Coordinates of C-alpha atoms in Angstrom, one line a residue:
M1 CA 4.1 -26.0 -113.0
S2 CA 0.8 -24.9 -111.1
E3 CA 1.0 -22.0 -108.8
S4 CA 0.3 -24.6 -106.0
S5 CA 3.4 -26.7 -106.7
P6 CA 6.3 -26.7 -104.6
Q7 CA 9.5 -24.8 -105.5
R8 CA 12.2 -26.6 -106.5
P9 CA 15.1 -26.2 -103.9
P10 CA 17.6 -24.1 -104.6
F11 CA 20.3 -26.2 -103.7
S12 CA 21.8 -29.5 -104.0
E13 CA 21.6 -32.1 -101.6
I14 CA 25.2 -31.8 -100.9
E15 CA 25.0 -28.3 -100.6
Q16 CA 22.1 -28.3 -98.6
Q17 CA 23.4 -30.5 -96.2
Q18 CA 27.0 -28.8 -95.6
I19 CA 25.0 -25.9 -94.5
E20 CA 22.4 -27.5 -92.3
S21 CA 25.6 -29.1 -90.8
S22 CA 26.9 -25.7 -90.4
L23 CA 23.5 -23.8 -88.6
R24 CA 23.3 -27.4 -86.2
D25 CA 27.0 -26.5 -85.0
I26 CA 26.2 -22.9 -84.7
L27 CA 23.1 -23.6 -82.8
A28 CA 24.9 -25.7 -80.4
Q29 CA 26.8 -23.3 -79.1
D30 CA 26.6 -22.1 -75.8
D31 CA 25.6 -18.3 -76.3
F32 CA 23.1 -19.2 -78.9
K33 CA 21.2 -21.7 -76.8
A34 CA 21.1 -18.7 -74.2
S35 CA 19.7 -16.7 -77.0
G36 CA 17.0 -18.8 -77.9
R37 CA 15.2 -16.2 -80.1
L38 CA 18.4 -15.3 -82.3
S39 CA 18.7 -18.9 -82.5
A40 CA 14.7 -19.0 -83.8
F41 CA 15.6 -15.9 -86.1
L42 CA 18.5 -17.5 -87.7
K43 CA 16.7 -21.0 -88.2
F44 CA 13.9 -19.4 -89.5
I45 CA 15.9 -17.4 -92.0
V46 CA 18.2 -20.4 -93.5
T47 CA 15.4 -22.4 -93.6
E48 CA 13.3 -20.3 -95.8
T49 CA 16.2 -19.4 -97.9
L50 CA 17.1 -23.7 -98.4
E51 CA 13.5 -23.9 -99.2
G52 CA 13.5 -21.8 -101.8
R53 CA 11.2 -19.0 -100.0
A54 CA 14.1 -15.9 -100.0
D55 CA 11.9 -13.6 -101.3
R56 CA 9.2 -13.5 -98.2
L57 CA 12.2 -12.6 -95.6
K58 CA 11.0 -9.4 -95.0
A59 CA 11.2 -7.7 -91.0
F60 CA 6.9 -8.3 -91.0
S61 CA 7.2 -12.0 -91.7
I62 CA 10.7 -12.5 -89.2
A63 CA 8.3 -10.4 -86.9
V64 CA 5.5 -12.6 -87.3
T65 CA 6.9 -15.9 -87.2
V66 CA 9.8 -15.7 -85.2
Y67 CA 8.5 -13.0 -82.4
G68 CA 5.1 -13.8 -81.9
R69 CA 3.5 -10.4 -83.3
D70 CA 0.3 -9.7 -85.0
D71 CA -1.1 -8.5 -88.4
T72 CA -0.8 -5.3 -87.2
F73 CA 2.8 -5.0 -86.3
D74 CA 4.9 -2.4 -88.2
P75 CA 8.4 -2.6 -89.2
Q76 CA 8.9 1.6 -89.9
A77 CA 7.4 2.1 -86.1
N78 CA 9.1 -1.1 -84.2
S79 CA 12.9 -1.5 -84.8
I80 CA 13.1 -5.0 -83.2
V81 CA 13.7 -7.1 -86.1
R82 CA 16.3 -4.6 -87.2
V83 CA 17.7 -4.5 -83.8
E84 CA 18.1 -8.3 -83.5
A85 CA 19.2 -8.9 -86.7
T86 CA 22.4 -6.7 -85.9
R87 CA 22.9 -8.8 -82.8
L88 CA 22.7 -12.0 -84.6
R89 CA 25.3 -10.4 -87.4
R90 CA 27.8 -10.1 -84.4
M91 CA 27.7 -13.1 -82.9
L92 CA 28.2 -14.9 -86.3
E93 CA 30.8 -13.3 -86.8
R94 CA 32.5 -13.7 -83.4
Y95 CA 31.5 -17.2 -83.8
F96 CA 33.5 -17.5 -87.2
R97 CA 36.1 -15.7 -85.9
E98 CA 36.6 -18.5 -83.0
N99 CA 34.7 -21.7 -82.8
G100 CA 34.1 -22.1 -86.6
R101 CA 37.3 -20.9 -87.6
D102 CA 37.4 -23.9 -89.2
A103 CA 34.5 -24.6 -90.5
P104 CA 34.1 -24.8 -94.4
I105 CA 30.7 -22.8 -94.7
E106 CA 30.3 -19.8 -93.0
I107 CA 26.8 -18.1 -92.6
R108 CA 26.6 -14.4 -92.8
I109 CA 23.5 -11.5 -92.9
P110 CA 24.3 -8.4 -94.9
K111 CA 23.7 -5.4 -93.5
G112 CA 20.1 -4.0 -94.0
R113 CA 18.9 -7.4 -95.4
Y114 CA 17.2 -10.8 -93.8
V115 CA 18.2 -13.2 -96.6
P116 CA 21.9 -14.9 -95.4
E117 CA 24.4 -15.5 -97.5
F118 CA 26.4 -18.6 -97.2
I119 CA 30.3 -18.4 -98.0
R120 CA 33.1 -21.6 -99.0
R121 CA 35.3 -20.2 -96.5
E122 CA 38.1 -22.0 -99.2
P123 CA 37.5 -23.8 -102.5
P124 CA 38.0 -27.8 -102.3
D125 CA 42.1 -27.7 -103.4
P126 CA 41.3 -30.4 -106.5
A127 CA 38.7 -28.7 -107.7
P128 CA 39.3 -26.4 -110.8
S129 CA 38.9 -22.8 -109.7
R130 CA 36.2 -20.8 -111.3
A131 CA 34.6 -17.3 -111.0
G132 CA 32.2 -17.7 -108.0
L133 CA 33.5 -20.7 -106.4
D134 CA 34.4 -18.5 -103.1
D135 CA 30.7 -16.3 -102.7
F136 CA 27.2 -18.9 -103.0
R137 CA 24.9 -15.9 -102.2
P138 CA 21.5 -16.3 -102.4
D139 CA 20.7 -12.7 -102.7
N140 CA 23.8 -11.6 -105.3
R141 CA 22.9 -10.2 -108.3
A142 CA 25.7 -11.3 -111.0
S143 CA 27.6 -8.6 -112.9
D144 CA 25.9 -9.8 -116.1
G145 CA 22.7 -8.8 -114.8
R146 CA 20.9 -12.0 -114.1
P147 CA 18.2 -12.0 -111.8
S148 CA 19.0 -11.4 -108.5
G149 CA 18.9 -13.9 -105.5
N150 CA 15.3 -14.0 -104.9
D151 CA 14.7 -16.1 -108.2
P152 CA 15.1 -19.9 -107.4
A153 CA 17.7 -20.3 -110.7
S154 CA 19.8 -17.7 -109.4
L155 CA 19.8 -19.6 -106.0
R156 CA 20.8 -22.5 -108.0
R157 CA 23.5 -20.8 -109.9
S158 CA 25.2 -19.1 -107.3
F159 CA 25.8 -22.1 -104.9
P160 CA 28.9 -23.8 -106.7
P161 CA 28.7 -28.0 -106.6
V162 CA 30.9 -29.5 -103.8
P163 CA 33.2 -32.9 -105.2
R164 CA 31.7 -35.7 -103.4
R165 CA 34.5 -36.7 -101.3
S166 CA 35.5 -36.0 -97.4
I167 CA 36.0 -32.1 -96.7
G168 CA 39.6 -30.7 -94.9
L169 CA 40.9 -28.6 -92.6
W170 CA 40.1 -25.3 -93.9
S171 CA 42.7 -22.1 -93.6
T172 CA 41.6 -19.7 -90.0
L173 CA 40.8 -16.3 -89.8
A174 CA 42.5 -14.0 -86.9
A175 CA 41.1 -14.5 -83.6
A176 CA 39.4 -11.3 -82.1
A177 CA 36.7 -10.2 -79.2
I178 CA 33.6 -9.2 -79.4
L179 CA 32.8 -6.5 -77.0
L180 CA 31.1 -3.4 -76.4
T181 CA 31.8 -0.2 -74.5
G182 CA 31.2 1.5 -71.3
L183 CA 30.9 4.4 -70.0
A184 CA 31.3 5.3 -66.3
V185 CA 30.5 6.8 -63.3
F186 CA 27.5 8.0 -61.1
V187 CA 23.4 7.8 -62.1
V188 CA 20.3 9.1 -60.4
W189 CA 17.6 8.6 -62.4
Q190 CA 15.2 11.7 -62.8
Q191 CA 12.7 10.8 -65.8
L192 CA 10.4 8.9 -64.0
D193 CA 7.8 10.4 -61.4
R194 CA 8.2 7.0 -59.2
A195 CA 10.2 7.0 -55.9
P196 CA 12.2 3.4 -55.5
E197 CA 10.7 1.1 -53.4
A198 CA 11.5 1.6 -49.3
N199 CA 13.7 -0.9 -48.6
A200 CA 16.0 -1.1 -52.2
P201 CA 19.6 -1.1 -50.5
S202 CA 22.4 1.6 -51.8
L203 CA 24.6 0.0 -54.0
P204 CA 27.3 -2.0 -52.3
R205 CA 31.3 -1.7 -52.7
F206 CA 33.6 -4.2 -53.9
A207 CA 34.6 -7.2 -51.7
D208 CA 37.2 -9.4 -52.1
T209 CA 34.8 -12.4 -52.3
D210 CA 34.0 -11.3 -55.6
L211 CA 35.2 -13.7 -58.4
P212 CA 37.4 -12.5 -61.5
E213 CA 35.9 -12.8 -64.5
S214 CA 35.8 -15.9 -66.7
T215 CA 38.4 -16.5 -69.5
D216 CA 36.7 -18.4 -71.4
S217 CA 35.9 -17.4 -74.9
F218 CA 32.3 -16.5 -74.6
R219 CA 32.7 -14.2 -71.8
P220 CA 32.2 -10.9 -72.7
V221 CA 34.4 -7.9 -71.1
E222 CA 32.0 -5.6 -70.8
P223 CA 28.8 -6.0 -68.3
T224 CA 26.3 -8.5 -69.2
I225 CA 22.1 -8.0 -68.7
A226 CA 19.4 -10.2 -69.6
V227 CA 15.8 -9.2 -68.9
A228 CA 13.2 -11.2 -67.5
L229 CA 9.4 -11.3 -68.0
R230 CA 6.9 -12.7 -65.8
E231 CA 4.6 -15.4 -67.4
T232 CA 1.0 -14.5 -67.5
T233 CA -2.1 -16.6 -68.7
D234 CA -4.0 -13.3 -69.6
P235 CA -3.2 -12.5 -73.4
G236 CA -3.5 -8.6 -73.2
L237 CA -1.1 -8.7 -69.9
A238 CA 1.1 -10.8 -72.1
R239 CA 1.5 -8.7 -75.1
L240 CA 1.9 -5.8 -73.1
G241 CA 4.5 -7.2 -71.4
Q242 CA 6.4 -8.2 -74.4
R243 CA 6.2 -4.8 -75.9
I244 CA 7.6 -3.8 -72.8
K245 CA 10.1 -6.0 -72.7
D246 CA 11.0 -5.3 -76.3
S247 CA 11.4 -1.3 -76.2
I248 CA 13.7 -1.9 -72.8
E249 CA 15.9 -3.9 -74.9
H250 CA 16.3 -1.7 -77.7
E251 CA 17.5 0.7 -75.6
F252 CA 20.2 -1.6 -74.4
E253 CA 21.0 -2.0 -78.1
R254 CA 21.2 1.7 -78.6
A255 CA 23.8 2.0 -75.4
D256 CA 26.6 -0.4 -77.3
D257 CA 27.5 -0.4 -73.9
I258 CA 26.5 -3.8 -72.7
S259 CA 26.0 -7.5 -73.6
I260 CA 22.5 -8.6 -74.1
I261 CA 21.7 -12.7 -72.8
E262 CA 18.4 -13.7 -73.2
R263 CA 18.5 -16.8 -70.6
I264 CA 20.3 -16.8 -67.4
G265 CA 22.1 -20.0 -66.2
N266 CA 23.4 -21.5 -69.4
G267 CA 27.0 -22.2 -67.9
A268 CA 29.2 -20.6 -70.5
T269 CA 28.3 -16.7 -70.4
R270 CA 27.6 -15.2 -66.3
V271 CA 24.7 -12.8 -66.5
D272 CA 26.1 -9.7 -64.5
Y273 CA 22.6 -7.9 -63.8
R274 CA 19.0 -9.1 -64.2
V275 CA 16.3 -7.2 -64.9
D276 CA 12.9 -8.4 -63.6
L277 CA 9.3 -7.2 -65.3
A278 CA 6.1 -7.9 -64.4
V279 CA 3.0 -6.9 -66.0
E280 CA -0.3 -6.8 -63.2
A281 CA -3.9 -5.6 -64.3
S282 CA -4.9 -2.6 -62.2
N283 CA -8.6 -2.9 -63.8
S284 CA -9.8 -3.5 -67.0
S285 CA -8.0 -1.0 -69.4
V286 CA -4.9 -0.1 -67.6
A287 CA -1.9 -2.4 -66.0
T288 CA 1.2 -1.6 -63.5
L289 CA 4.5 -2.6 -64.7
R290 CA 6.9 -3.7 -61.5
V291 CA 10.9 -3.5 -62.6
R292 CA 13.6 -5.1 -60.6
V293 CA 17.3 -4.9 -61.1
T294 CA 19.7 -7.4 -59.5
H295 CA 23.0 -7.9 -59.3
V296 CA 23.3 -11.9 -60.2
A297 CA 26.1 -12.7 -58.4
S298 CA 25.1 -11.5 -55.2
G299 CA 21.7 -11.2 -55.3
E300 CA 20.8 -7.9 -54.6
L301 CA 18.4 -5.5 -55.0
I302 CA 20.3 -2.3 -56.7
W303 CA 16.9 -0.7 -58.2
S304 CA 13.2 -1.3 -58.5
R305 CA 10.4 1.3 -59.3
N306 CA 7.0 0.5 -60.0
L307 CA 4.8 2.3 -62.7
R308 CA 1.3 2.3 -63.2
D309 CA -1.1 3.3 -65.9
F310 CA -0.3 1.2 -68.8
A311 CA -3.2 1.1 -71.2
L312 CA -3.5 -2.3 -72.0
D313 CA -4.8 -1.2 -75.8
P314 CA -1.6 -2.1 -77.9
K315 CA -2.4 1.3 -80.2
S316 CA -1.6 3.1 -77.0
F317 CA 1.5 2.1 -76.7
D318 CA 3.3 3.5 -80.0
G319 CA 3.5 6.7 -77.5
E320 CA 4.5 5.1 -74.4
R321 CA 8.0 6.6 -73.4
R322 CA 8.2 4.5 -69.6
P323 CA 9.8 1.9 -70.9
S324 CA 12.9 3.5 -73.3
D325 CA 13.2 5.8 -70.4
I326 CA 13.4 2.2 -68.0
G327 CA 16.3 1.2 -70.5
L328 CA 18.0 4.6 -70.5
A329 CA 18.3 4.8 -66.9
I330 CA 19.9 1.0 -66.3
S331 CA 22.1 1.3 -69.5
R332 CA 22.9 4.7 -70.7
P333 CA 26.5 6.5 -70.4
Y334 CA 27.0 7.1 -66.3
G335 CA 23.8 5.2 -65.8
L336 CA 22.8 2.0 -63.0
I337 CA 24.9 -0.5 -64.5
F338 CA 28.2 1.3 -64.5
S339 CA 27.9 3.2 -61.9
D340 CA 27.4 -0.5 -59.4
Y341 CA 30.5 -2.2 -61.8
R342 CA 32.6 0.4 -61.0
N343 CA 31.7 0.4 -57.3
R344 CA 32.3 -3.3 -57.2
T345 CA 35.9 -3.1 -58.6
R346 CA 38.8 -2.6 -57.7
P347 CA 41.1 0.4 -58.8
D348 CA 43.8 -1.6 -59.6
S349 CA 41.6 -4.1 -61.9
G350 CA 42.7 -3.7 -65.3
A351 CA 44.2 -6.8 -65.8
R352 CA 41.7 -8.3 -63.9
R353 CA 38.4 -6.8 -65.6
P354 CA 39.9 -5.0 -68.1
F355 CA 36.3 -3.0 -68.6
Y356 CA 37.4 -1.3 -65.4
C357 CA 39.8 0.7 -68.4
V358 CA 36.8 1.6 -70.1
I359 CA 35.2 3.3 -67.0
K360 CA 38.2 5.2 -66.4
A361 CA 38.4 6.4 -70.0
F362 CA 35.1 8.2 -69.8
E363 CA 35.8 9.3 -66.5
Y364 CA 38.7 11.0 -68.0
F365 CA 36.6 12.8 -70.7
Q366 CA 34.8 14.1 -67.7
D367 CA 37.7 15.1 -66.0
R368 CA 40.6 16.0 -68.0
T369 CA 43.7 16.1 -65.8
Q370 CA 47.4 14.8 -66.4
T371 CA 46.5 12.3 -63.8
N372 CA 43.6 10.8 -65.1
F373 CA 45.1 10.8 -68.6
R374 CA 48.0 9.0 -67.4
D375 CA 45.9 6.4 -65.0
T376 CA 43.8 5.8 -68.0
L377 CA 46.5 5.0 -70.4
S378 CA 48.2 2.8 -68.0
C379 CA 45.1 0.6 -67.1
L380 CA 44.3 0.4 -71.3
D381 CA 48.0 -0.8 -71.6
I382 CA 47.4 -3.5 -68.4
A383 CA 44.7 -4.2 -70.1
L384 CA 45.9 -5.0 -73.8
V385 CA 48.7 -7.2 -72.6
T386 CA 46.0 -9.3 -70.6
R387 CA 43.2 -9.3 -73.7
P388 CA 45.1 -8.8 -77.2
D389 CA 42.2 -8.6 -78.9
F390 CA 40.1 -6.0 -76.4
A391 CA 38.8 -4.3 -79.4
T392 CA 37.4 -1.2 -77.2
G393 CA 40.2 -0.6 -74.8
A394 CA 42.1 -0.2 -78.4
A395 CA 40.0 1.7 -79.8
L396 CA 39.8 3.9 -76.7
R397 CA 43.3 4.6 -76.3
A398 CA 43.6 5.7 -80.1
M399 CA 41.1 8.2 -78.9
L400 CA 42.9 9.4 -75.4
I401 CA 45.8 9.5 -77.5
A402 CA 44.0 11.9 -80.1
D403 CA 42.4 14.5 -77.4
D404 CA 46.1 14.8 -75.7
Y405 CA 47.2 15.7 -79.5
V406 CA 44.7 18.8 -79.4
T407 CA 44.2 19.4 -75.6
K408 CA 48.0 19.0 -75.0
V409 CA 47.0 17.5 -71.4
N410 CA 49.8 15.4 -70.9
G411 CA 52.3 18.3 -71.1
P412 CA 55.1 19.4 -73.0
D413 CA 57.3 16.0 -72.8
S414 CA 54.4 13.6 -74.0
S415 CA 55.5 11.3 -76.0
Y416 CA 52.4 10.1 -78.0
T417 CA 51.7 10.8 -81.4
L418 CA 48.6 10.6 -83.7
A419 CA 51.4 7.8 -85.2
D420 CA 50.6 5.9 -82.0
A421 CA 46.8 6.7 -81.7
M422 CA 46.5 5.4 -85.7
V423 CA 48.4 2.0 -84.6
S424 CA 45.7 1.8 -81.9
A425 CA 43.1 3.0 -83.9
R426 CA 43.7 -0.2 -86.7
R427 CA 44.5 -2.6 -83.6
A428 CA 41.1 -2.2 -82.6
V429 CA 39.3 -2.6 -86.4
A430 CA 41.2 -5.5 -86.8
S431 CA 40.1 -6.8 -83.3
D432 CA 36.6 -6.4 -84.0
S433 CA 35.3 -5.2 -87.5
Q434 CA 31.9 -5.6 -86.4
H435 CA 32.2 -3.5 -83.6
T436 CA 31.1 0.7 -83.9
R437 CA 33.4 1.8 -81.6
P438 CA 36.5 1.0 -83.7
H439 CA 35.4 2.7 -86.5
V440 CA 34.8 5.5 -85.0
A441 CA 38.2 5.8 -82.7
M442 CA 39.9 5.3 -86.8
A443 CA 37.3 8.4 -88.4
L444 CA 38.5 10.5 -85.3
V445 CA 42.2 9.9 -86.3
Q446 CA 41.9 9.9 -89.9
F447 CA 40.0 13.1 -89.4
L448 CA 42.9 14.5 -87.2
M449 CA 45.4 13.3 -89.8
G450 CA 44.0 15.2 -92.7
N451 CA 42.3 12.8 -94.2
Q452 CA 38.9 13.5 -94.9
Q453 CA 37.9 10.4 -96.9
G454 CA 39.2 8.4 -94.7
F455 CA 37.1 9.9 -91.8
E456 CA 33.9 9.7 -94.1
E457 CA 34.1 6.2 -94.7
S458 CA 35.8 5.0 -91.5
I459 CA 32.4 7.0 -90.1
Q460 CA 29.9 5.2 -92.3
K461 CA 30.9 1.9 -91.5
A462 CA 30.5 2.7 -87.6
I463 CA 26.9 3.9 -88.7
D464 CA 26.0 1.1 -91.0
L465 CA 27.4 -1.5 -88.1
N466 CA 24.8 0.3 -85.8
P467 CA 22.7 3.0 -86.9
I468 CA 21.5 3.6 -83.6
A469 CA 24.7 4.5 -81.9
A470 CA 24.1 8.3 -81.0
Y471 CA 27.6 9.3 -80.9
A472 CA 29.2 8.2 -84.2
L473 CA 25.9 10.7 -85.4
A474 CA 27.3 13.0 -83.1
Q475 CA 31.3 12.2 -84.0
R476 CA 30.4 13.0 -87.9
G477 CA 28.0 16.4 -86.6
A478 CA 30.9 17.9 -85.0
V479 CA 33.4 16.9 -87.8
H480 CA 30.6 18.4 -90.2
I481 CA 30.0 22.0 -88.0
L482 CA 34.0 22.2 -87.8
M483 CA 34.8 21.9 -91.4
G484 CA 31.5 24.7 -92.0
Q485 CA 28.8 22.9 -93.0
I486 CA 26.7 24.1 -90.5
S487 CA 23.2 23.3 -91.4
E488 CA 24.3 19.6 -92.2
G489 CA 26.2 19.3 -88.5
L490 CA 23.3 20.8 -86.6
S491 CA 20.9 18.4 -88.2
L492 CA 23.6 15.3 -87.4
L493 CA 24.2 16.6 -83.5
N494 CA 20.1 17.0 -83.1
A495 CA 19.4 13.3 -84.3
A496 CA 22.0 12.3 -82.0
I497 CA 20.9 14.0 -79.2
A498 CA 17.4 12.9 -79.6
Q499 CA 19.1 9.3 -79.4
N500 CA 20.9 10.0 -76.1
E501 CA 20.2 13.3 -74.2
L502 CA 23.4 12.9 -72.5
L503 CA 25.6 13.8 -75.2
R504 CA 23.8 17.4 -75.1
D505 CA 26.8 18.4 -72.8
D506 CA 29.5 16.3 -74.6
Y507 CA 28.9 18.5 -78.0
S508 CA 27.8 21.9 -76.6
F509 CA 31.0 23.6 -78.1
Y510 CA 29.5 22.7 -81.7
F511 CA 26.6 23.6 -81.2
F512 CA 27.9 27.0 -79.3
V513 CA 30.5 27.6 -82.9
A514 CA 26.6 27.2 -84.8
A515 CA 25.0 29.6 -83.3
L516 CA 28.0 31.8 -83.7
M517 CA 28.7 30.8 -87.6
N518 CA 24.7 31.8 -87.8
D519 CA 24.9 35.1 -85.6
D520 CA 21.9 33.5 -82.7
R521 CA 22.7 35.3 -80.0
N522 CA 20.1 33.6 -77.7
E523 CA 22.1 29.9 -78.9
M524 CA 25.3 31.3 -78.1
Q525 CA 24.1 32.2 -74.4
T526 CA 22.2 28.4 -73.9
W527 CA 25.0 26.8 -75.2
G528 CA 27.5 28.9 -74.1
R529 CA 26.0 28.2 -70.4
A530 CA 26.0 24.4 -71.2
S531 CA 29.8 24.2 -71.4
A532 CA 30.5 26.4 -68.4
T533 CA 29.7 22.6 -66.1
S534 CA 32.5 20.9 -69.0
R535 CA 36.4 19.8 -68.4
H536 CA 37.0 20.7 -72.2
P537 CA 39.5 23.2 -73.2
Y538 CA 36.7 24.1 -76.3
A539 CA 34.0 24.2 -73.9
L540 CA 35.5 26.7 -71.9
L541 CA 36.3 28.9 -74.6
A542 CA 32.7 28.9 -75.7
S543 CA 31.7 29.7 -72.0
I544 CA 34.3 32.5 -71.7
L545 CA 32.4 34.2 -74.6
A546 CA 28.9 33.4 -73.6
A547 CA 30.0 35.4 -69.8
H548 CA 31.6 38.2 -71.8
R549 CA 28.6 38.9 -74.1
R550 CA 26.1 39.0 -71.1
G551 CA 28.7 41.2 -69.2
D552 CA 29.4 38.4 -66.5
I553 CA 33.1 39.7 -65.4
A554 CA 33.7 37.4 -62.6
A555 CA 32.3 34.2 -64.4
K556 CA 34.6 35.1 -67.1
Q557 CA 37.7 35.6 -65.3
E558 CA 37.3 32.4 -63.3
L559 CA 36.7 30.2 -66.6
K560 CA 39.6 32.4 -67.9
N561 CA 41.6 30.6 -64.7
A562 CA 40.2 27.3 -65.3
L563 CA 41.4 27.3 -68.7
E564 CA 44.9 28.4 -67.9
R565 CA 45.2 26.4 -65.1
S566 CA 44.4 22.7 -66.5
F567 CA 45.0 23.3 -70.3
P568 CA 48.4 25.4 -70.2
L569 CA 49.6 24.8 -73.3
F570 CA 46.5 24.8 -75.5
A571 CA 45.3 28.1 -73.5
G572 CA 49.4 29.6 -74.9
D573 CA 48.5 29.0 -78.2
L574 CA 44.7 28.8 -79.6
R575 CA 45.6 29.3 -82.8
S576 CA 47.9 26.1 -83.4
G577 CA 45.0 24.5 -81.0
F578 CA 42.4 25.2 -83.5
E579 CA 44.6 23.8 -86.4
R580 CA 45.4 21.1 -84.5
M581 CA 41.7 20.0 -84.2
G582 CA 40.9 20.5 -87.6
M583 CA 38.8 23.6 -87.6
Q584 CA 38.1 25.7 -90.9
S585 CA 40.1 29.2 -91.1
A586 CA 37.0 30.9 -91.6
I587 CA 35.9 29.3 -87.9
A588 CA 38.6 29.7 -86.5
D589 CA 39.3 33.7 -86.9
R590 CA 36.2 34.3 -86.3
L591 CA 36.6 32.5 -82.8
L592 CA 40.1 33.8 -82.4
S593 CA 38.5 37.8 -82.9
E594 CA 35.8 36.7 -80.3
L595 CA 38.0 35.6 -77.8
S596 CA 40.7 38.7 -78.4
E597 CA 38.0 41.1 -77.9
A598 CA 37.0 39.2 -74.5
G599 CA 40.5 39.6 -73.4
V600 CA 41.9 36.2 -73.9
E601 CA 45.8 35.7 -75.2
T602 CA 45.2 33.9 -78.6
D603 CA 48.7 33.4 -80.1
T604 CA 52.1 32.7 -78.2
P605 CA 53.6 35.8 -76.9
D606 CA 56.8 36.6 -78.7
K607 CA 59.8 36.4 -76.3

């Protein structure tokens, strides 16, 4: 056969018809209709595989064909294809759990690859079973060392023949939900030097006319957002606008706490917030970007910026940070979207709006009090009765109980145990195994229970699902610090902060411990001061030691009083507290020695 001859299709006619039928069913779903680019992504990779061109499915070819990039596209510098593949993988997972649970053929996208897998949900009844009938993956390598799935012959072998008869009802999978998580509270964006438009209104409060969330299967629990780019006939402005839009959406993916919708008005998924972008030429070499964020239901403008001097030269865009800063200002923890969402939600909205409980959970992590703990747990319990598949709620419930196990914030009569936390963590993973936060919650509980291997397996799953989830990297870094692996822990924590600067304060205690073990006095002062504003008992200990070392007696006493007042059980027996948090004995001994020198009681007094 000459090189110009077309490749023989890797699948039989019946097999190809089944896969194409499954693809049509998927693309007919409302949430896929609302995501034009993801639909085009899926159609492209399935079609290329069916036509024997799976070996061409690379980030570059997808970027050029689906996303209209030119031949200067660099997959190493621009992660749009990888980010979009993560979104598509989650949407497919949800579809086959819900509307497509009876589909005979499941389409999957393996992590780290773009060649789809086609999985038979259940072998046909009368057909004799044989090895390989359940999986027909076009990119698999057989156990006997046969060629990889990119070889047409192996593609044909990996897809078993389908009997020429009608296909009956196939077994169902357990229903679950997908949602992302949220953080909370209040935002002031200080990173951009442009003032908001003078007529931008203040954030409105909740109104009784605000409709409850839809209960349809496509309604995410977390806030939804769409980014709209105003069209232009100028190719240079269009190219710049698309790159800005991609950068903003990339930051939304980093947040892991909102759901991105690509088209407004699809009739299935209500869009809560809309980001409108307009790129206008300032002169022949630079442009101005106008950004407006609107609450869709009310039509109220809640945020706007005008940013000037964007270079039209595509090569100059690689170092441009402002689009990423825009994305962070809108979606980051304690950012604009979550602040506005909270202001529009009743305090008693656990059953009506489960995401409000997510906001309360992260408010608790900023202000640990017994009242906040109990209110938040009650809110999550109500939300989980209303939405049993609320994976984020179950994950945060596990994390709250784990936090109480260490800090004893709920008092001596608290009935919650690590076993309760494990039940919630398992429920979270079972509800949505394709989301990062349930695996982070599972990892935390496993570590506190002394299961280091379980921790590593769960945290690795979390990072595999979303490599840009900074909080997963930070959790792994914190555990490395506690285990005495200082350099590895610092490397992970620095990587997490590079992705999300707000984690700096949340993990200041672990940086302080690293500085203490490295005898770095300057870093101890830096991180001790950073810990002073935290409401976590660990951070208060770091601040006490930093104040003691610099001779600030008044600050030290004030911090000691705050520790004893807010966390009396933890402060009353620090050695036990360090043991509960899984700290290596050498680090605990060093901290206890330093604290004793600073005048802090470290053990339960003898009675």
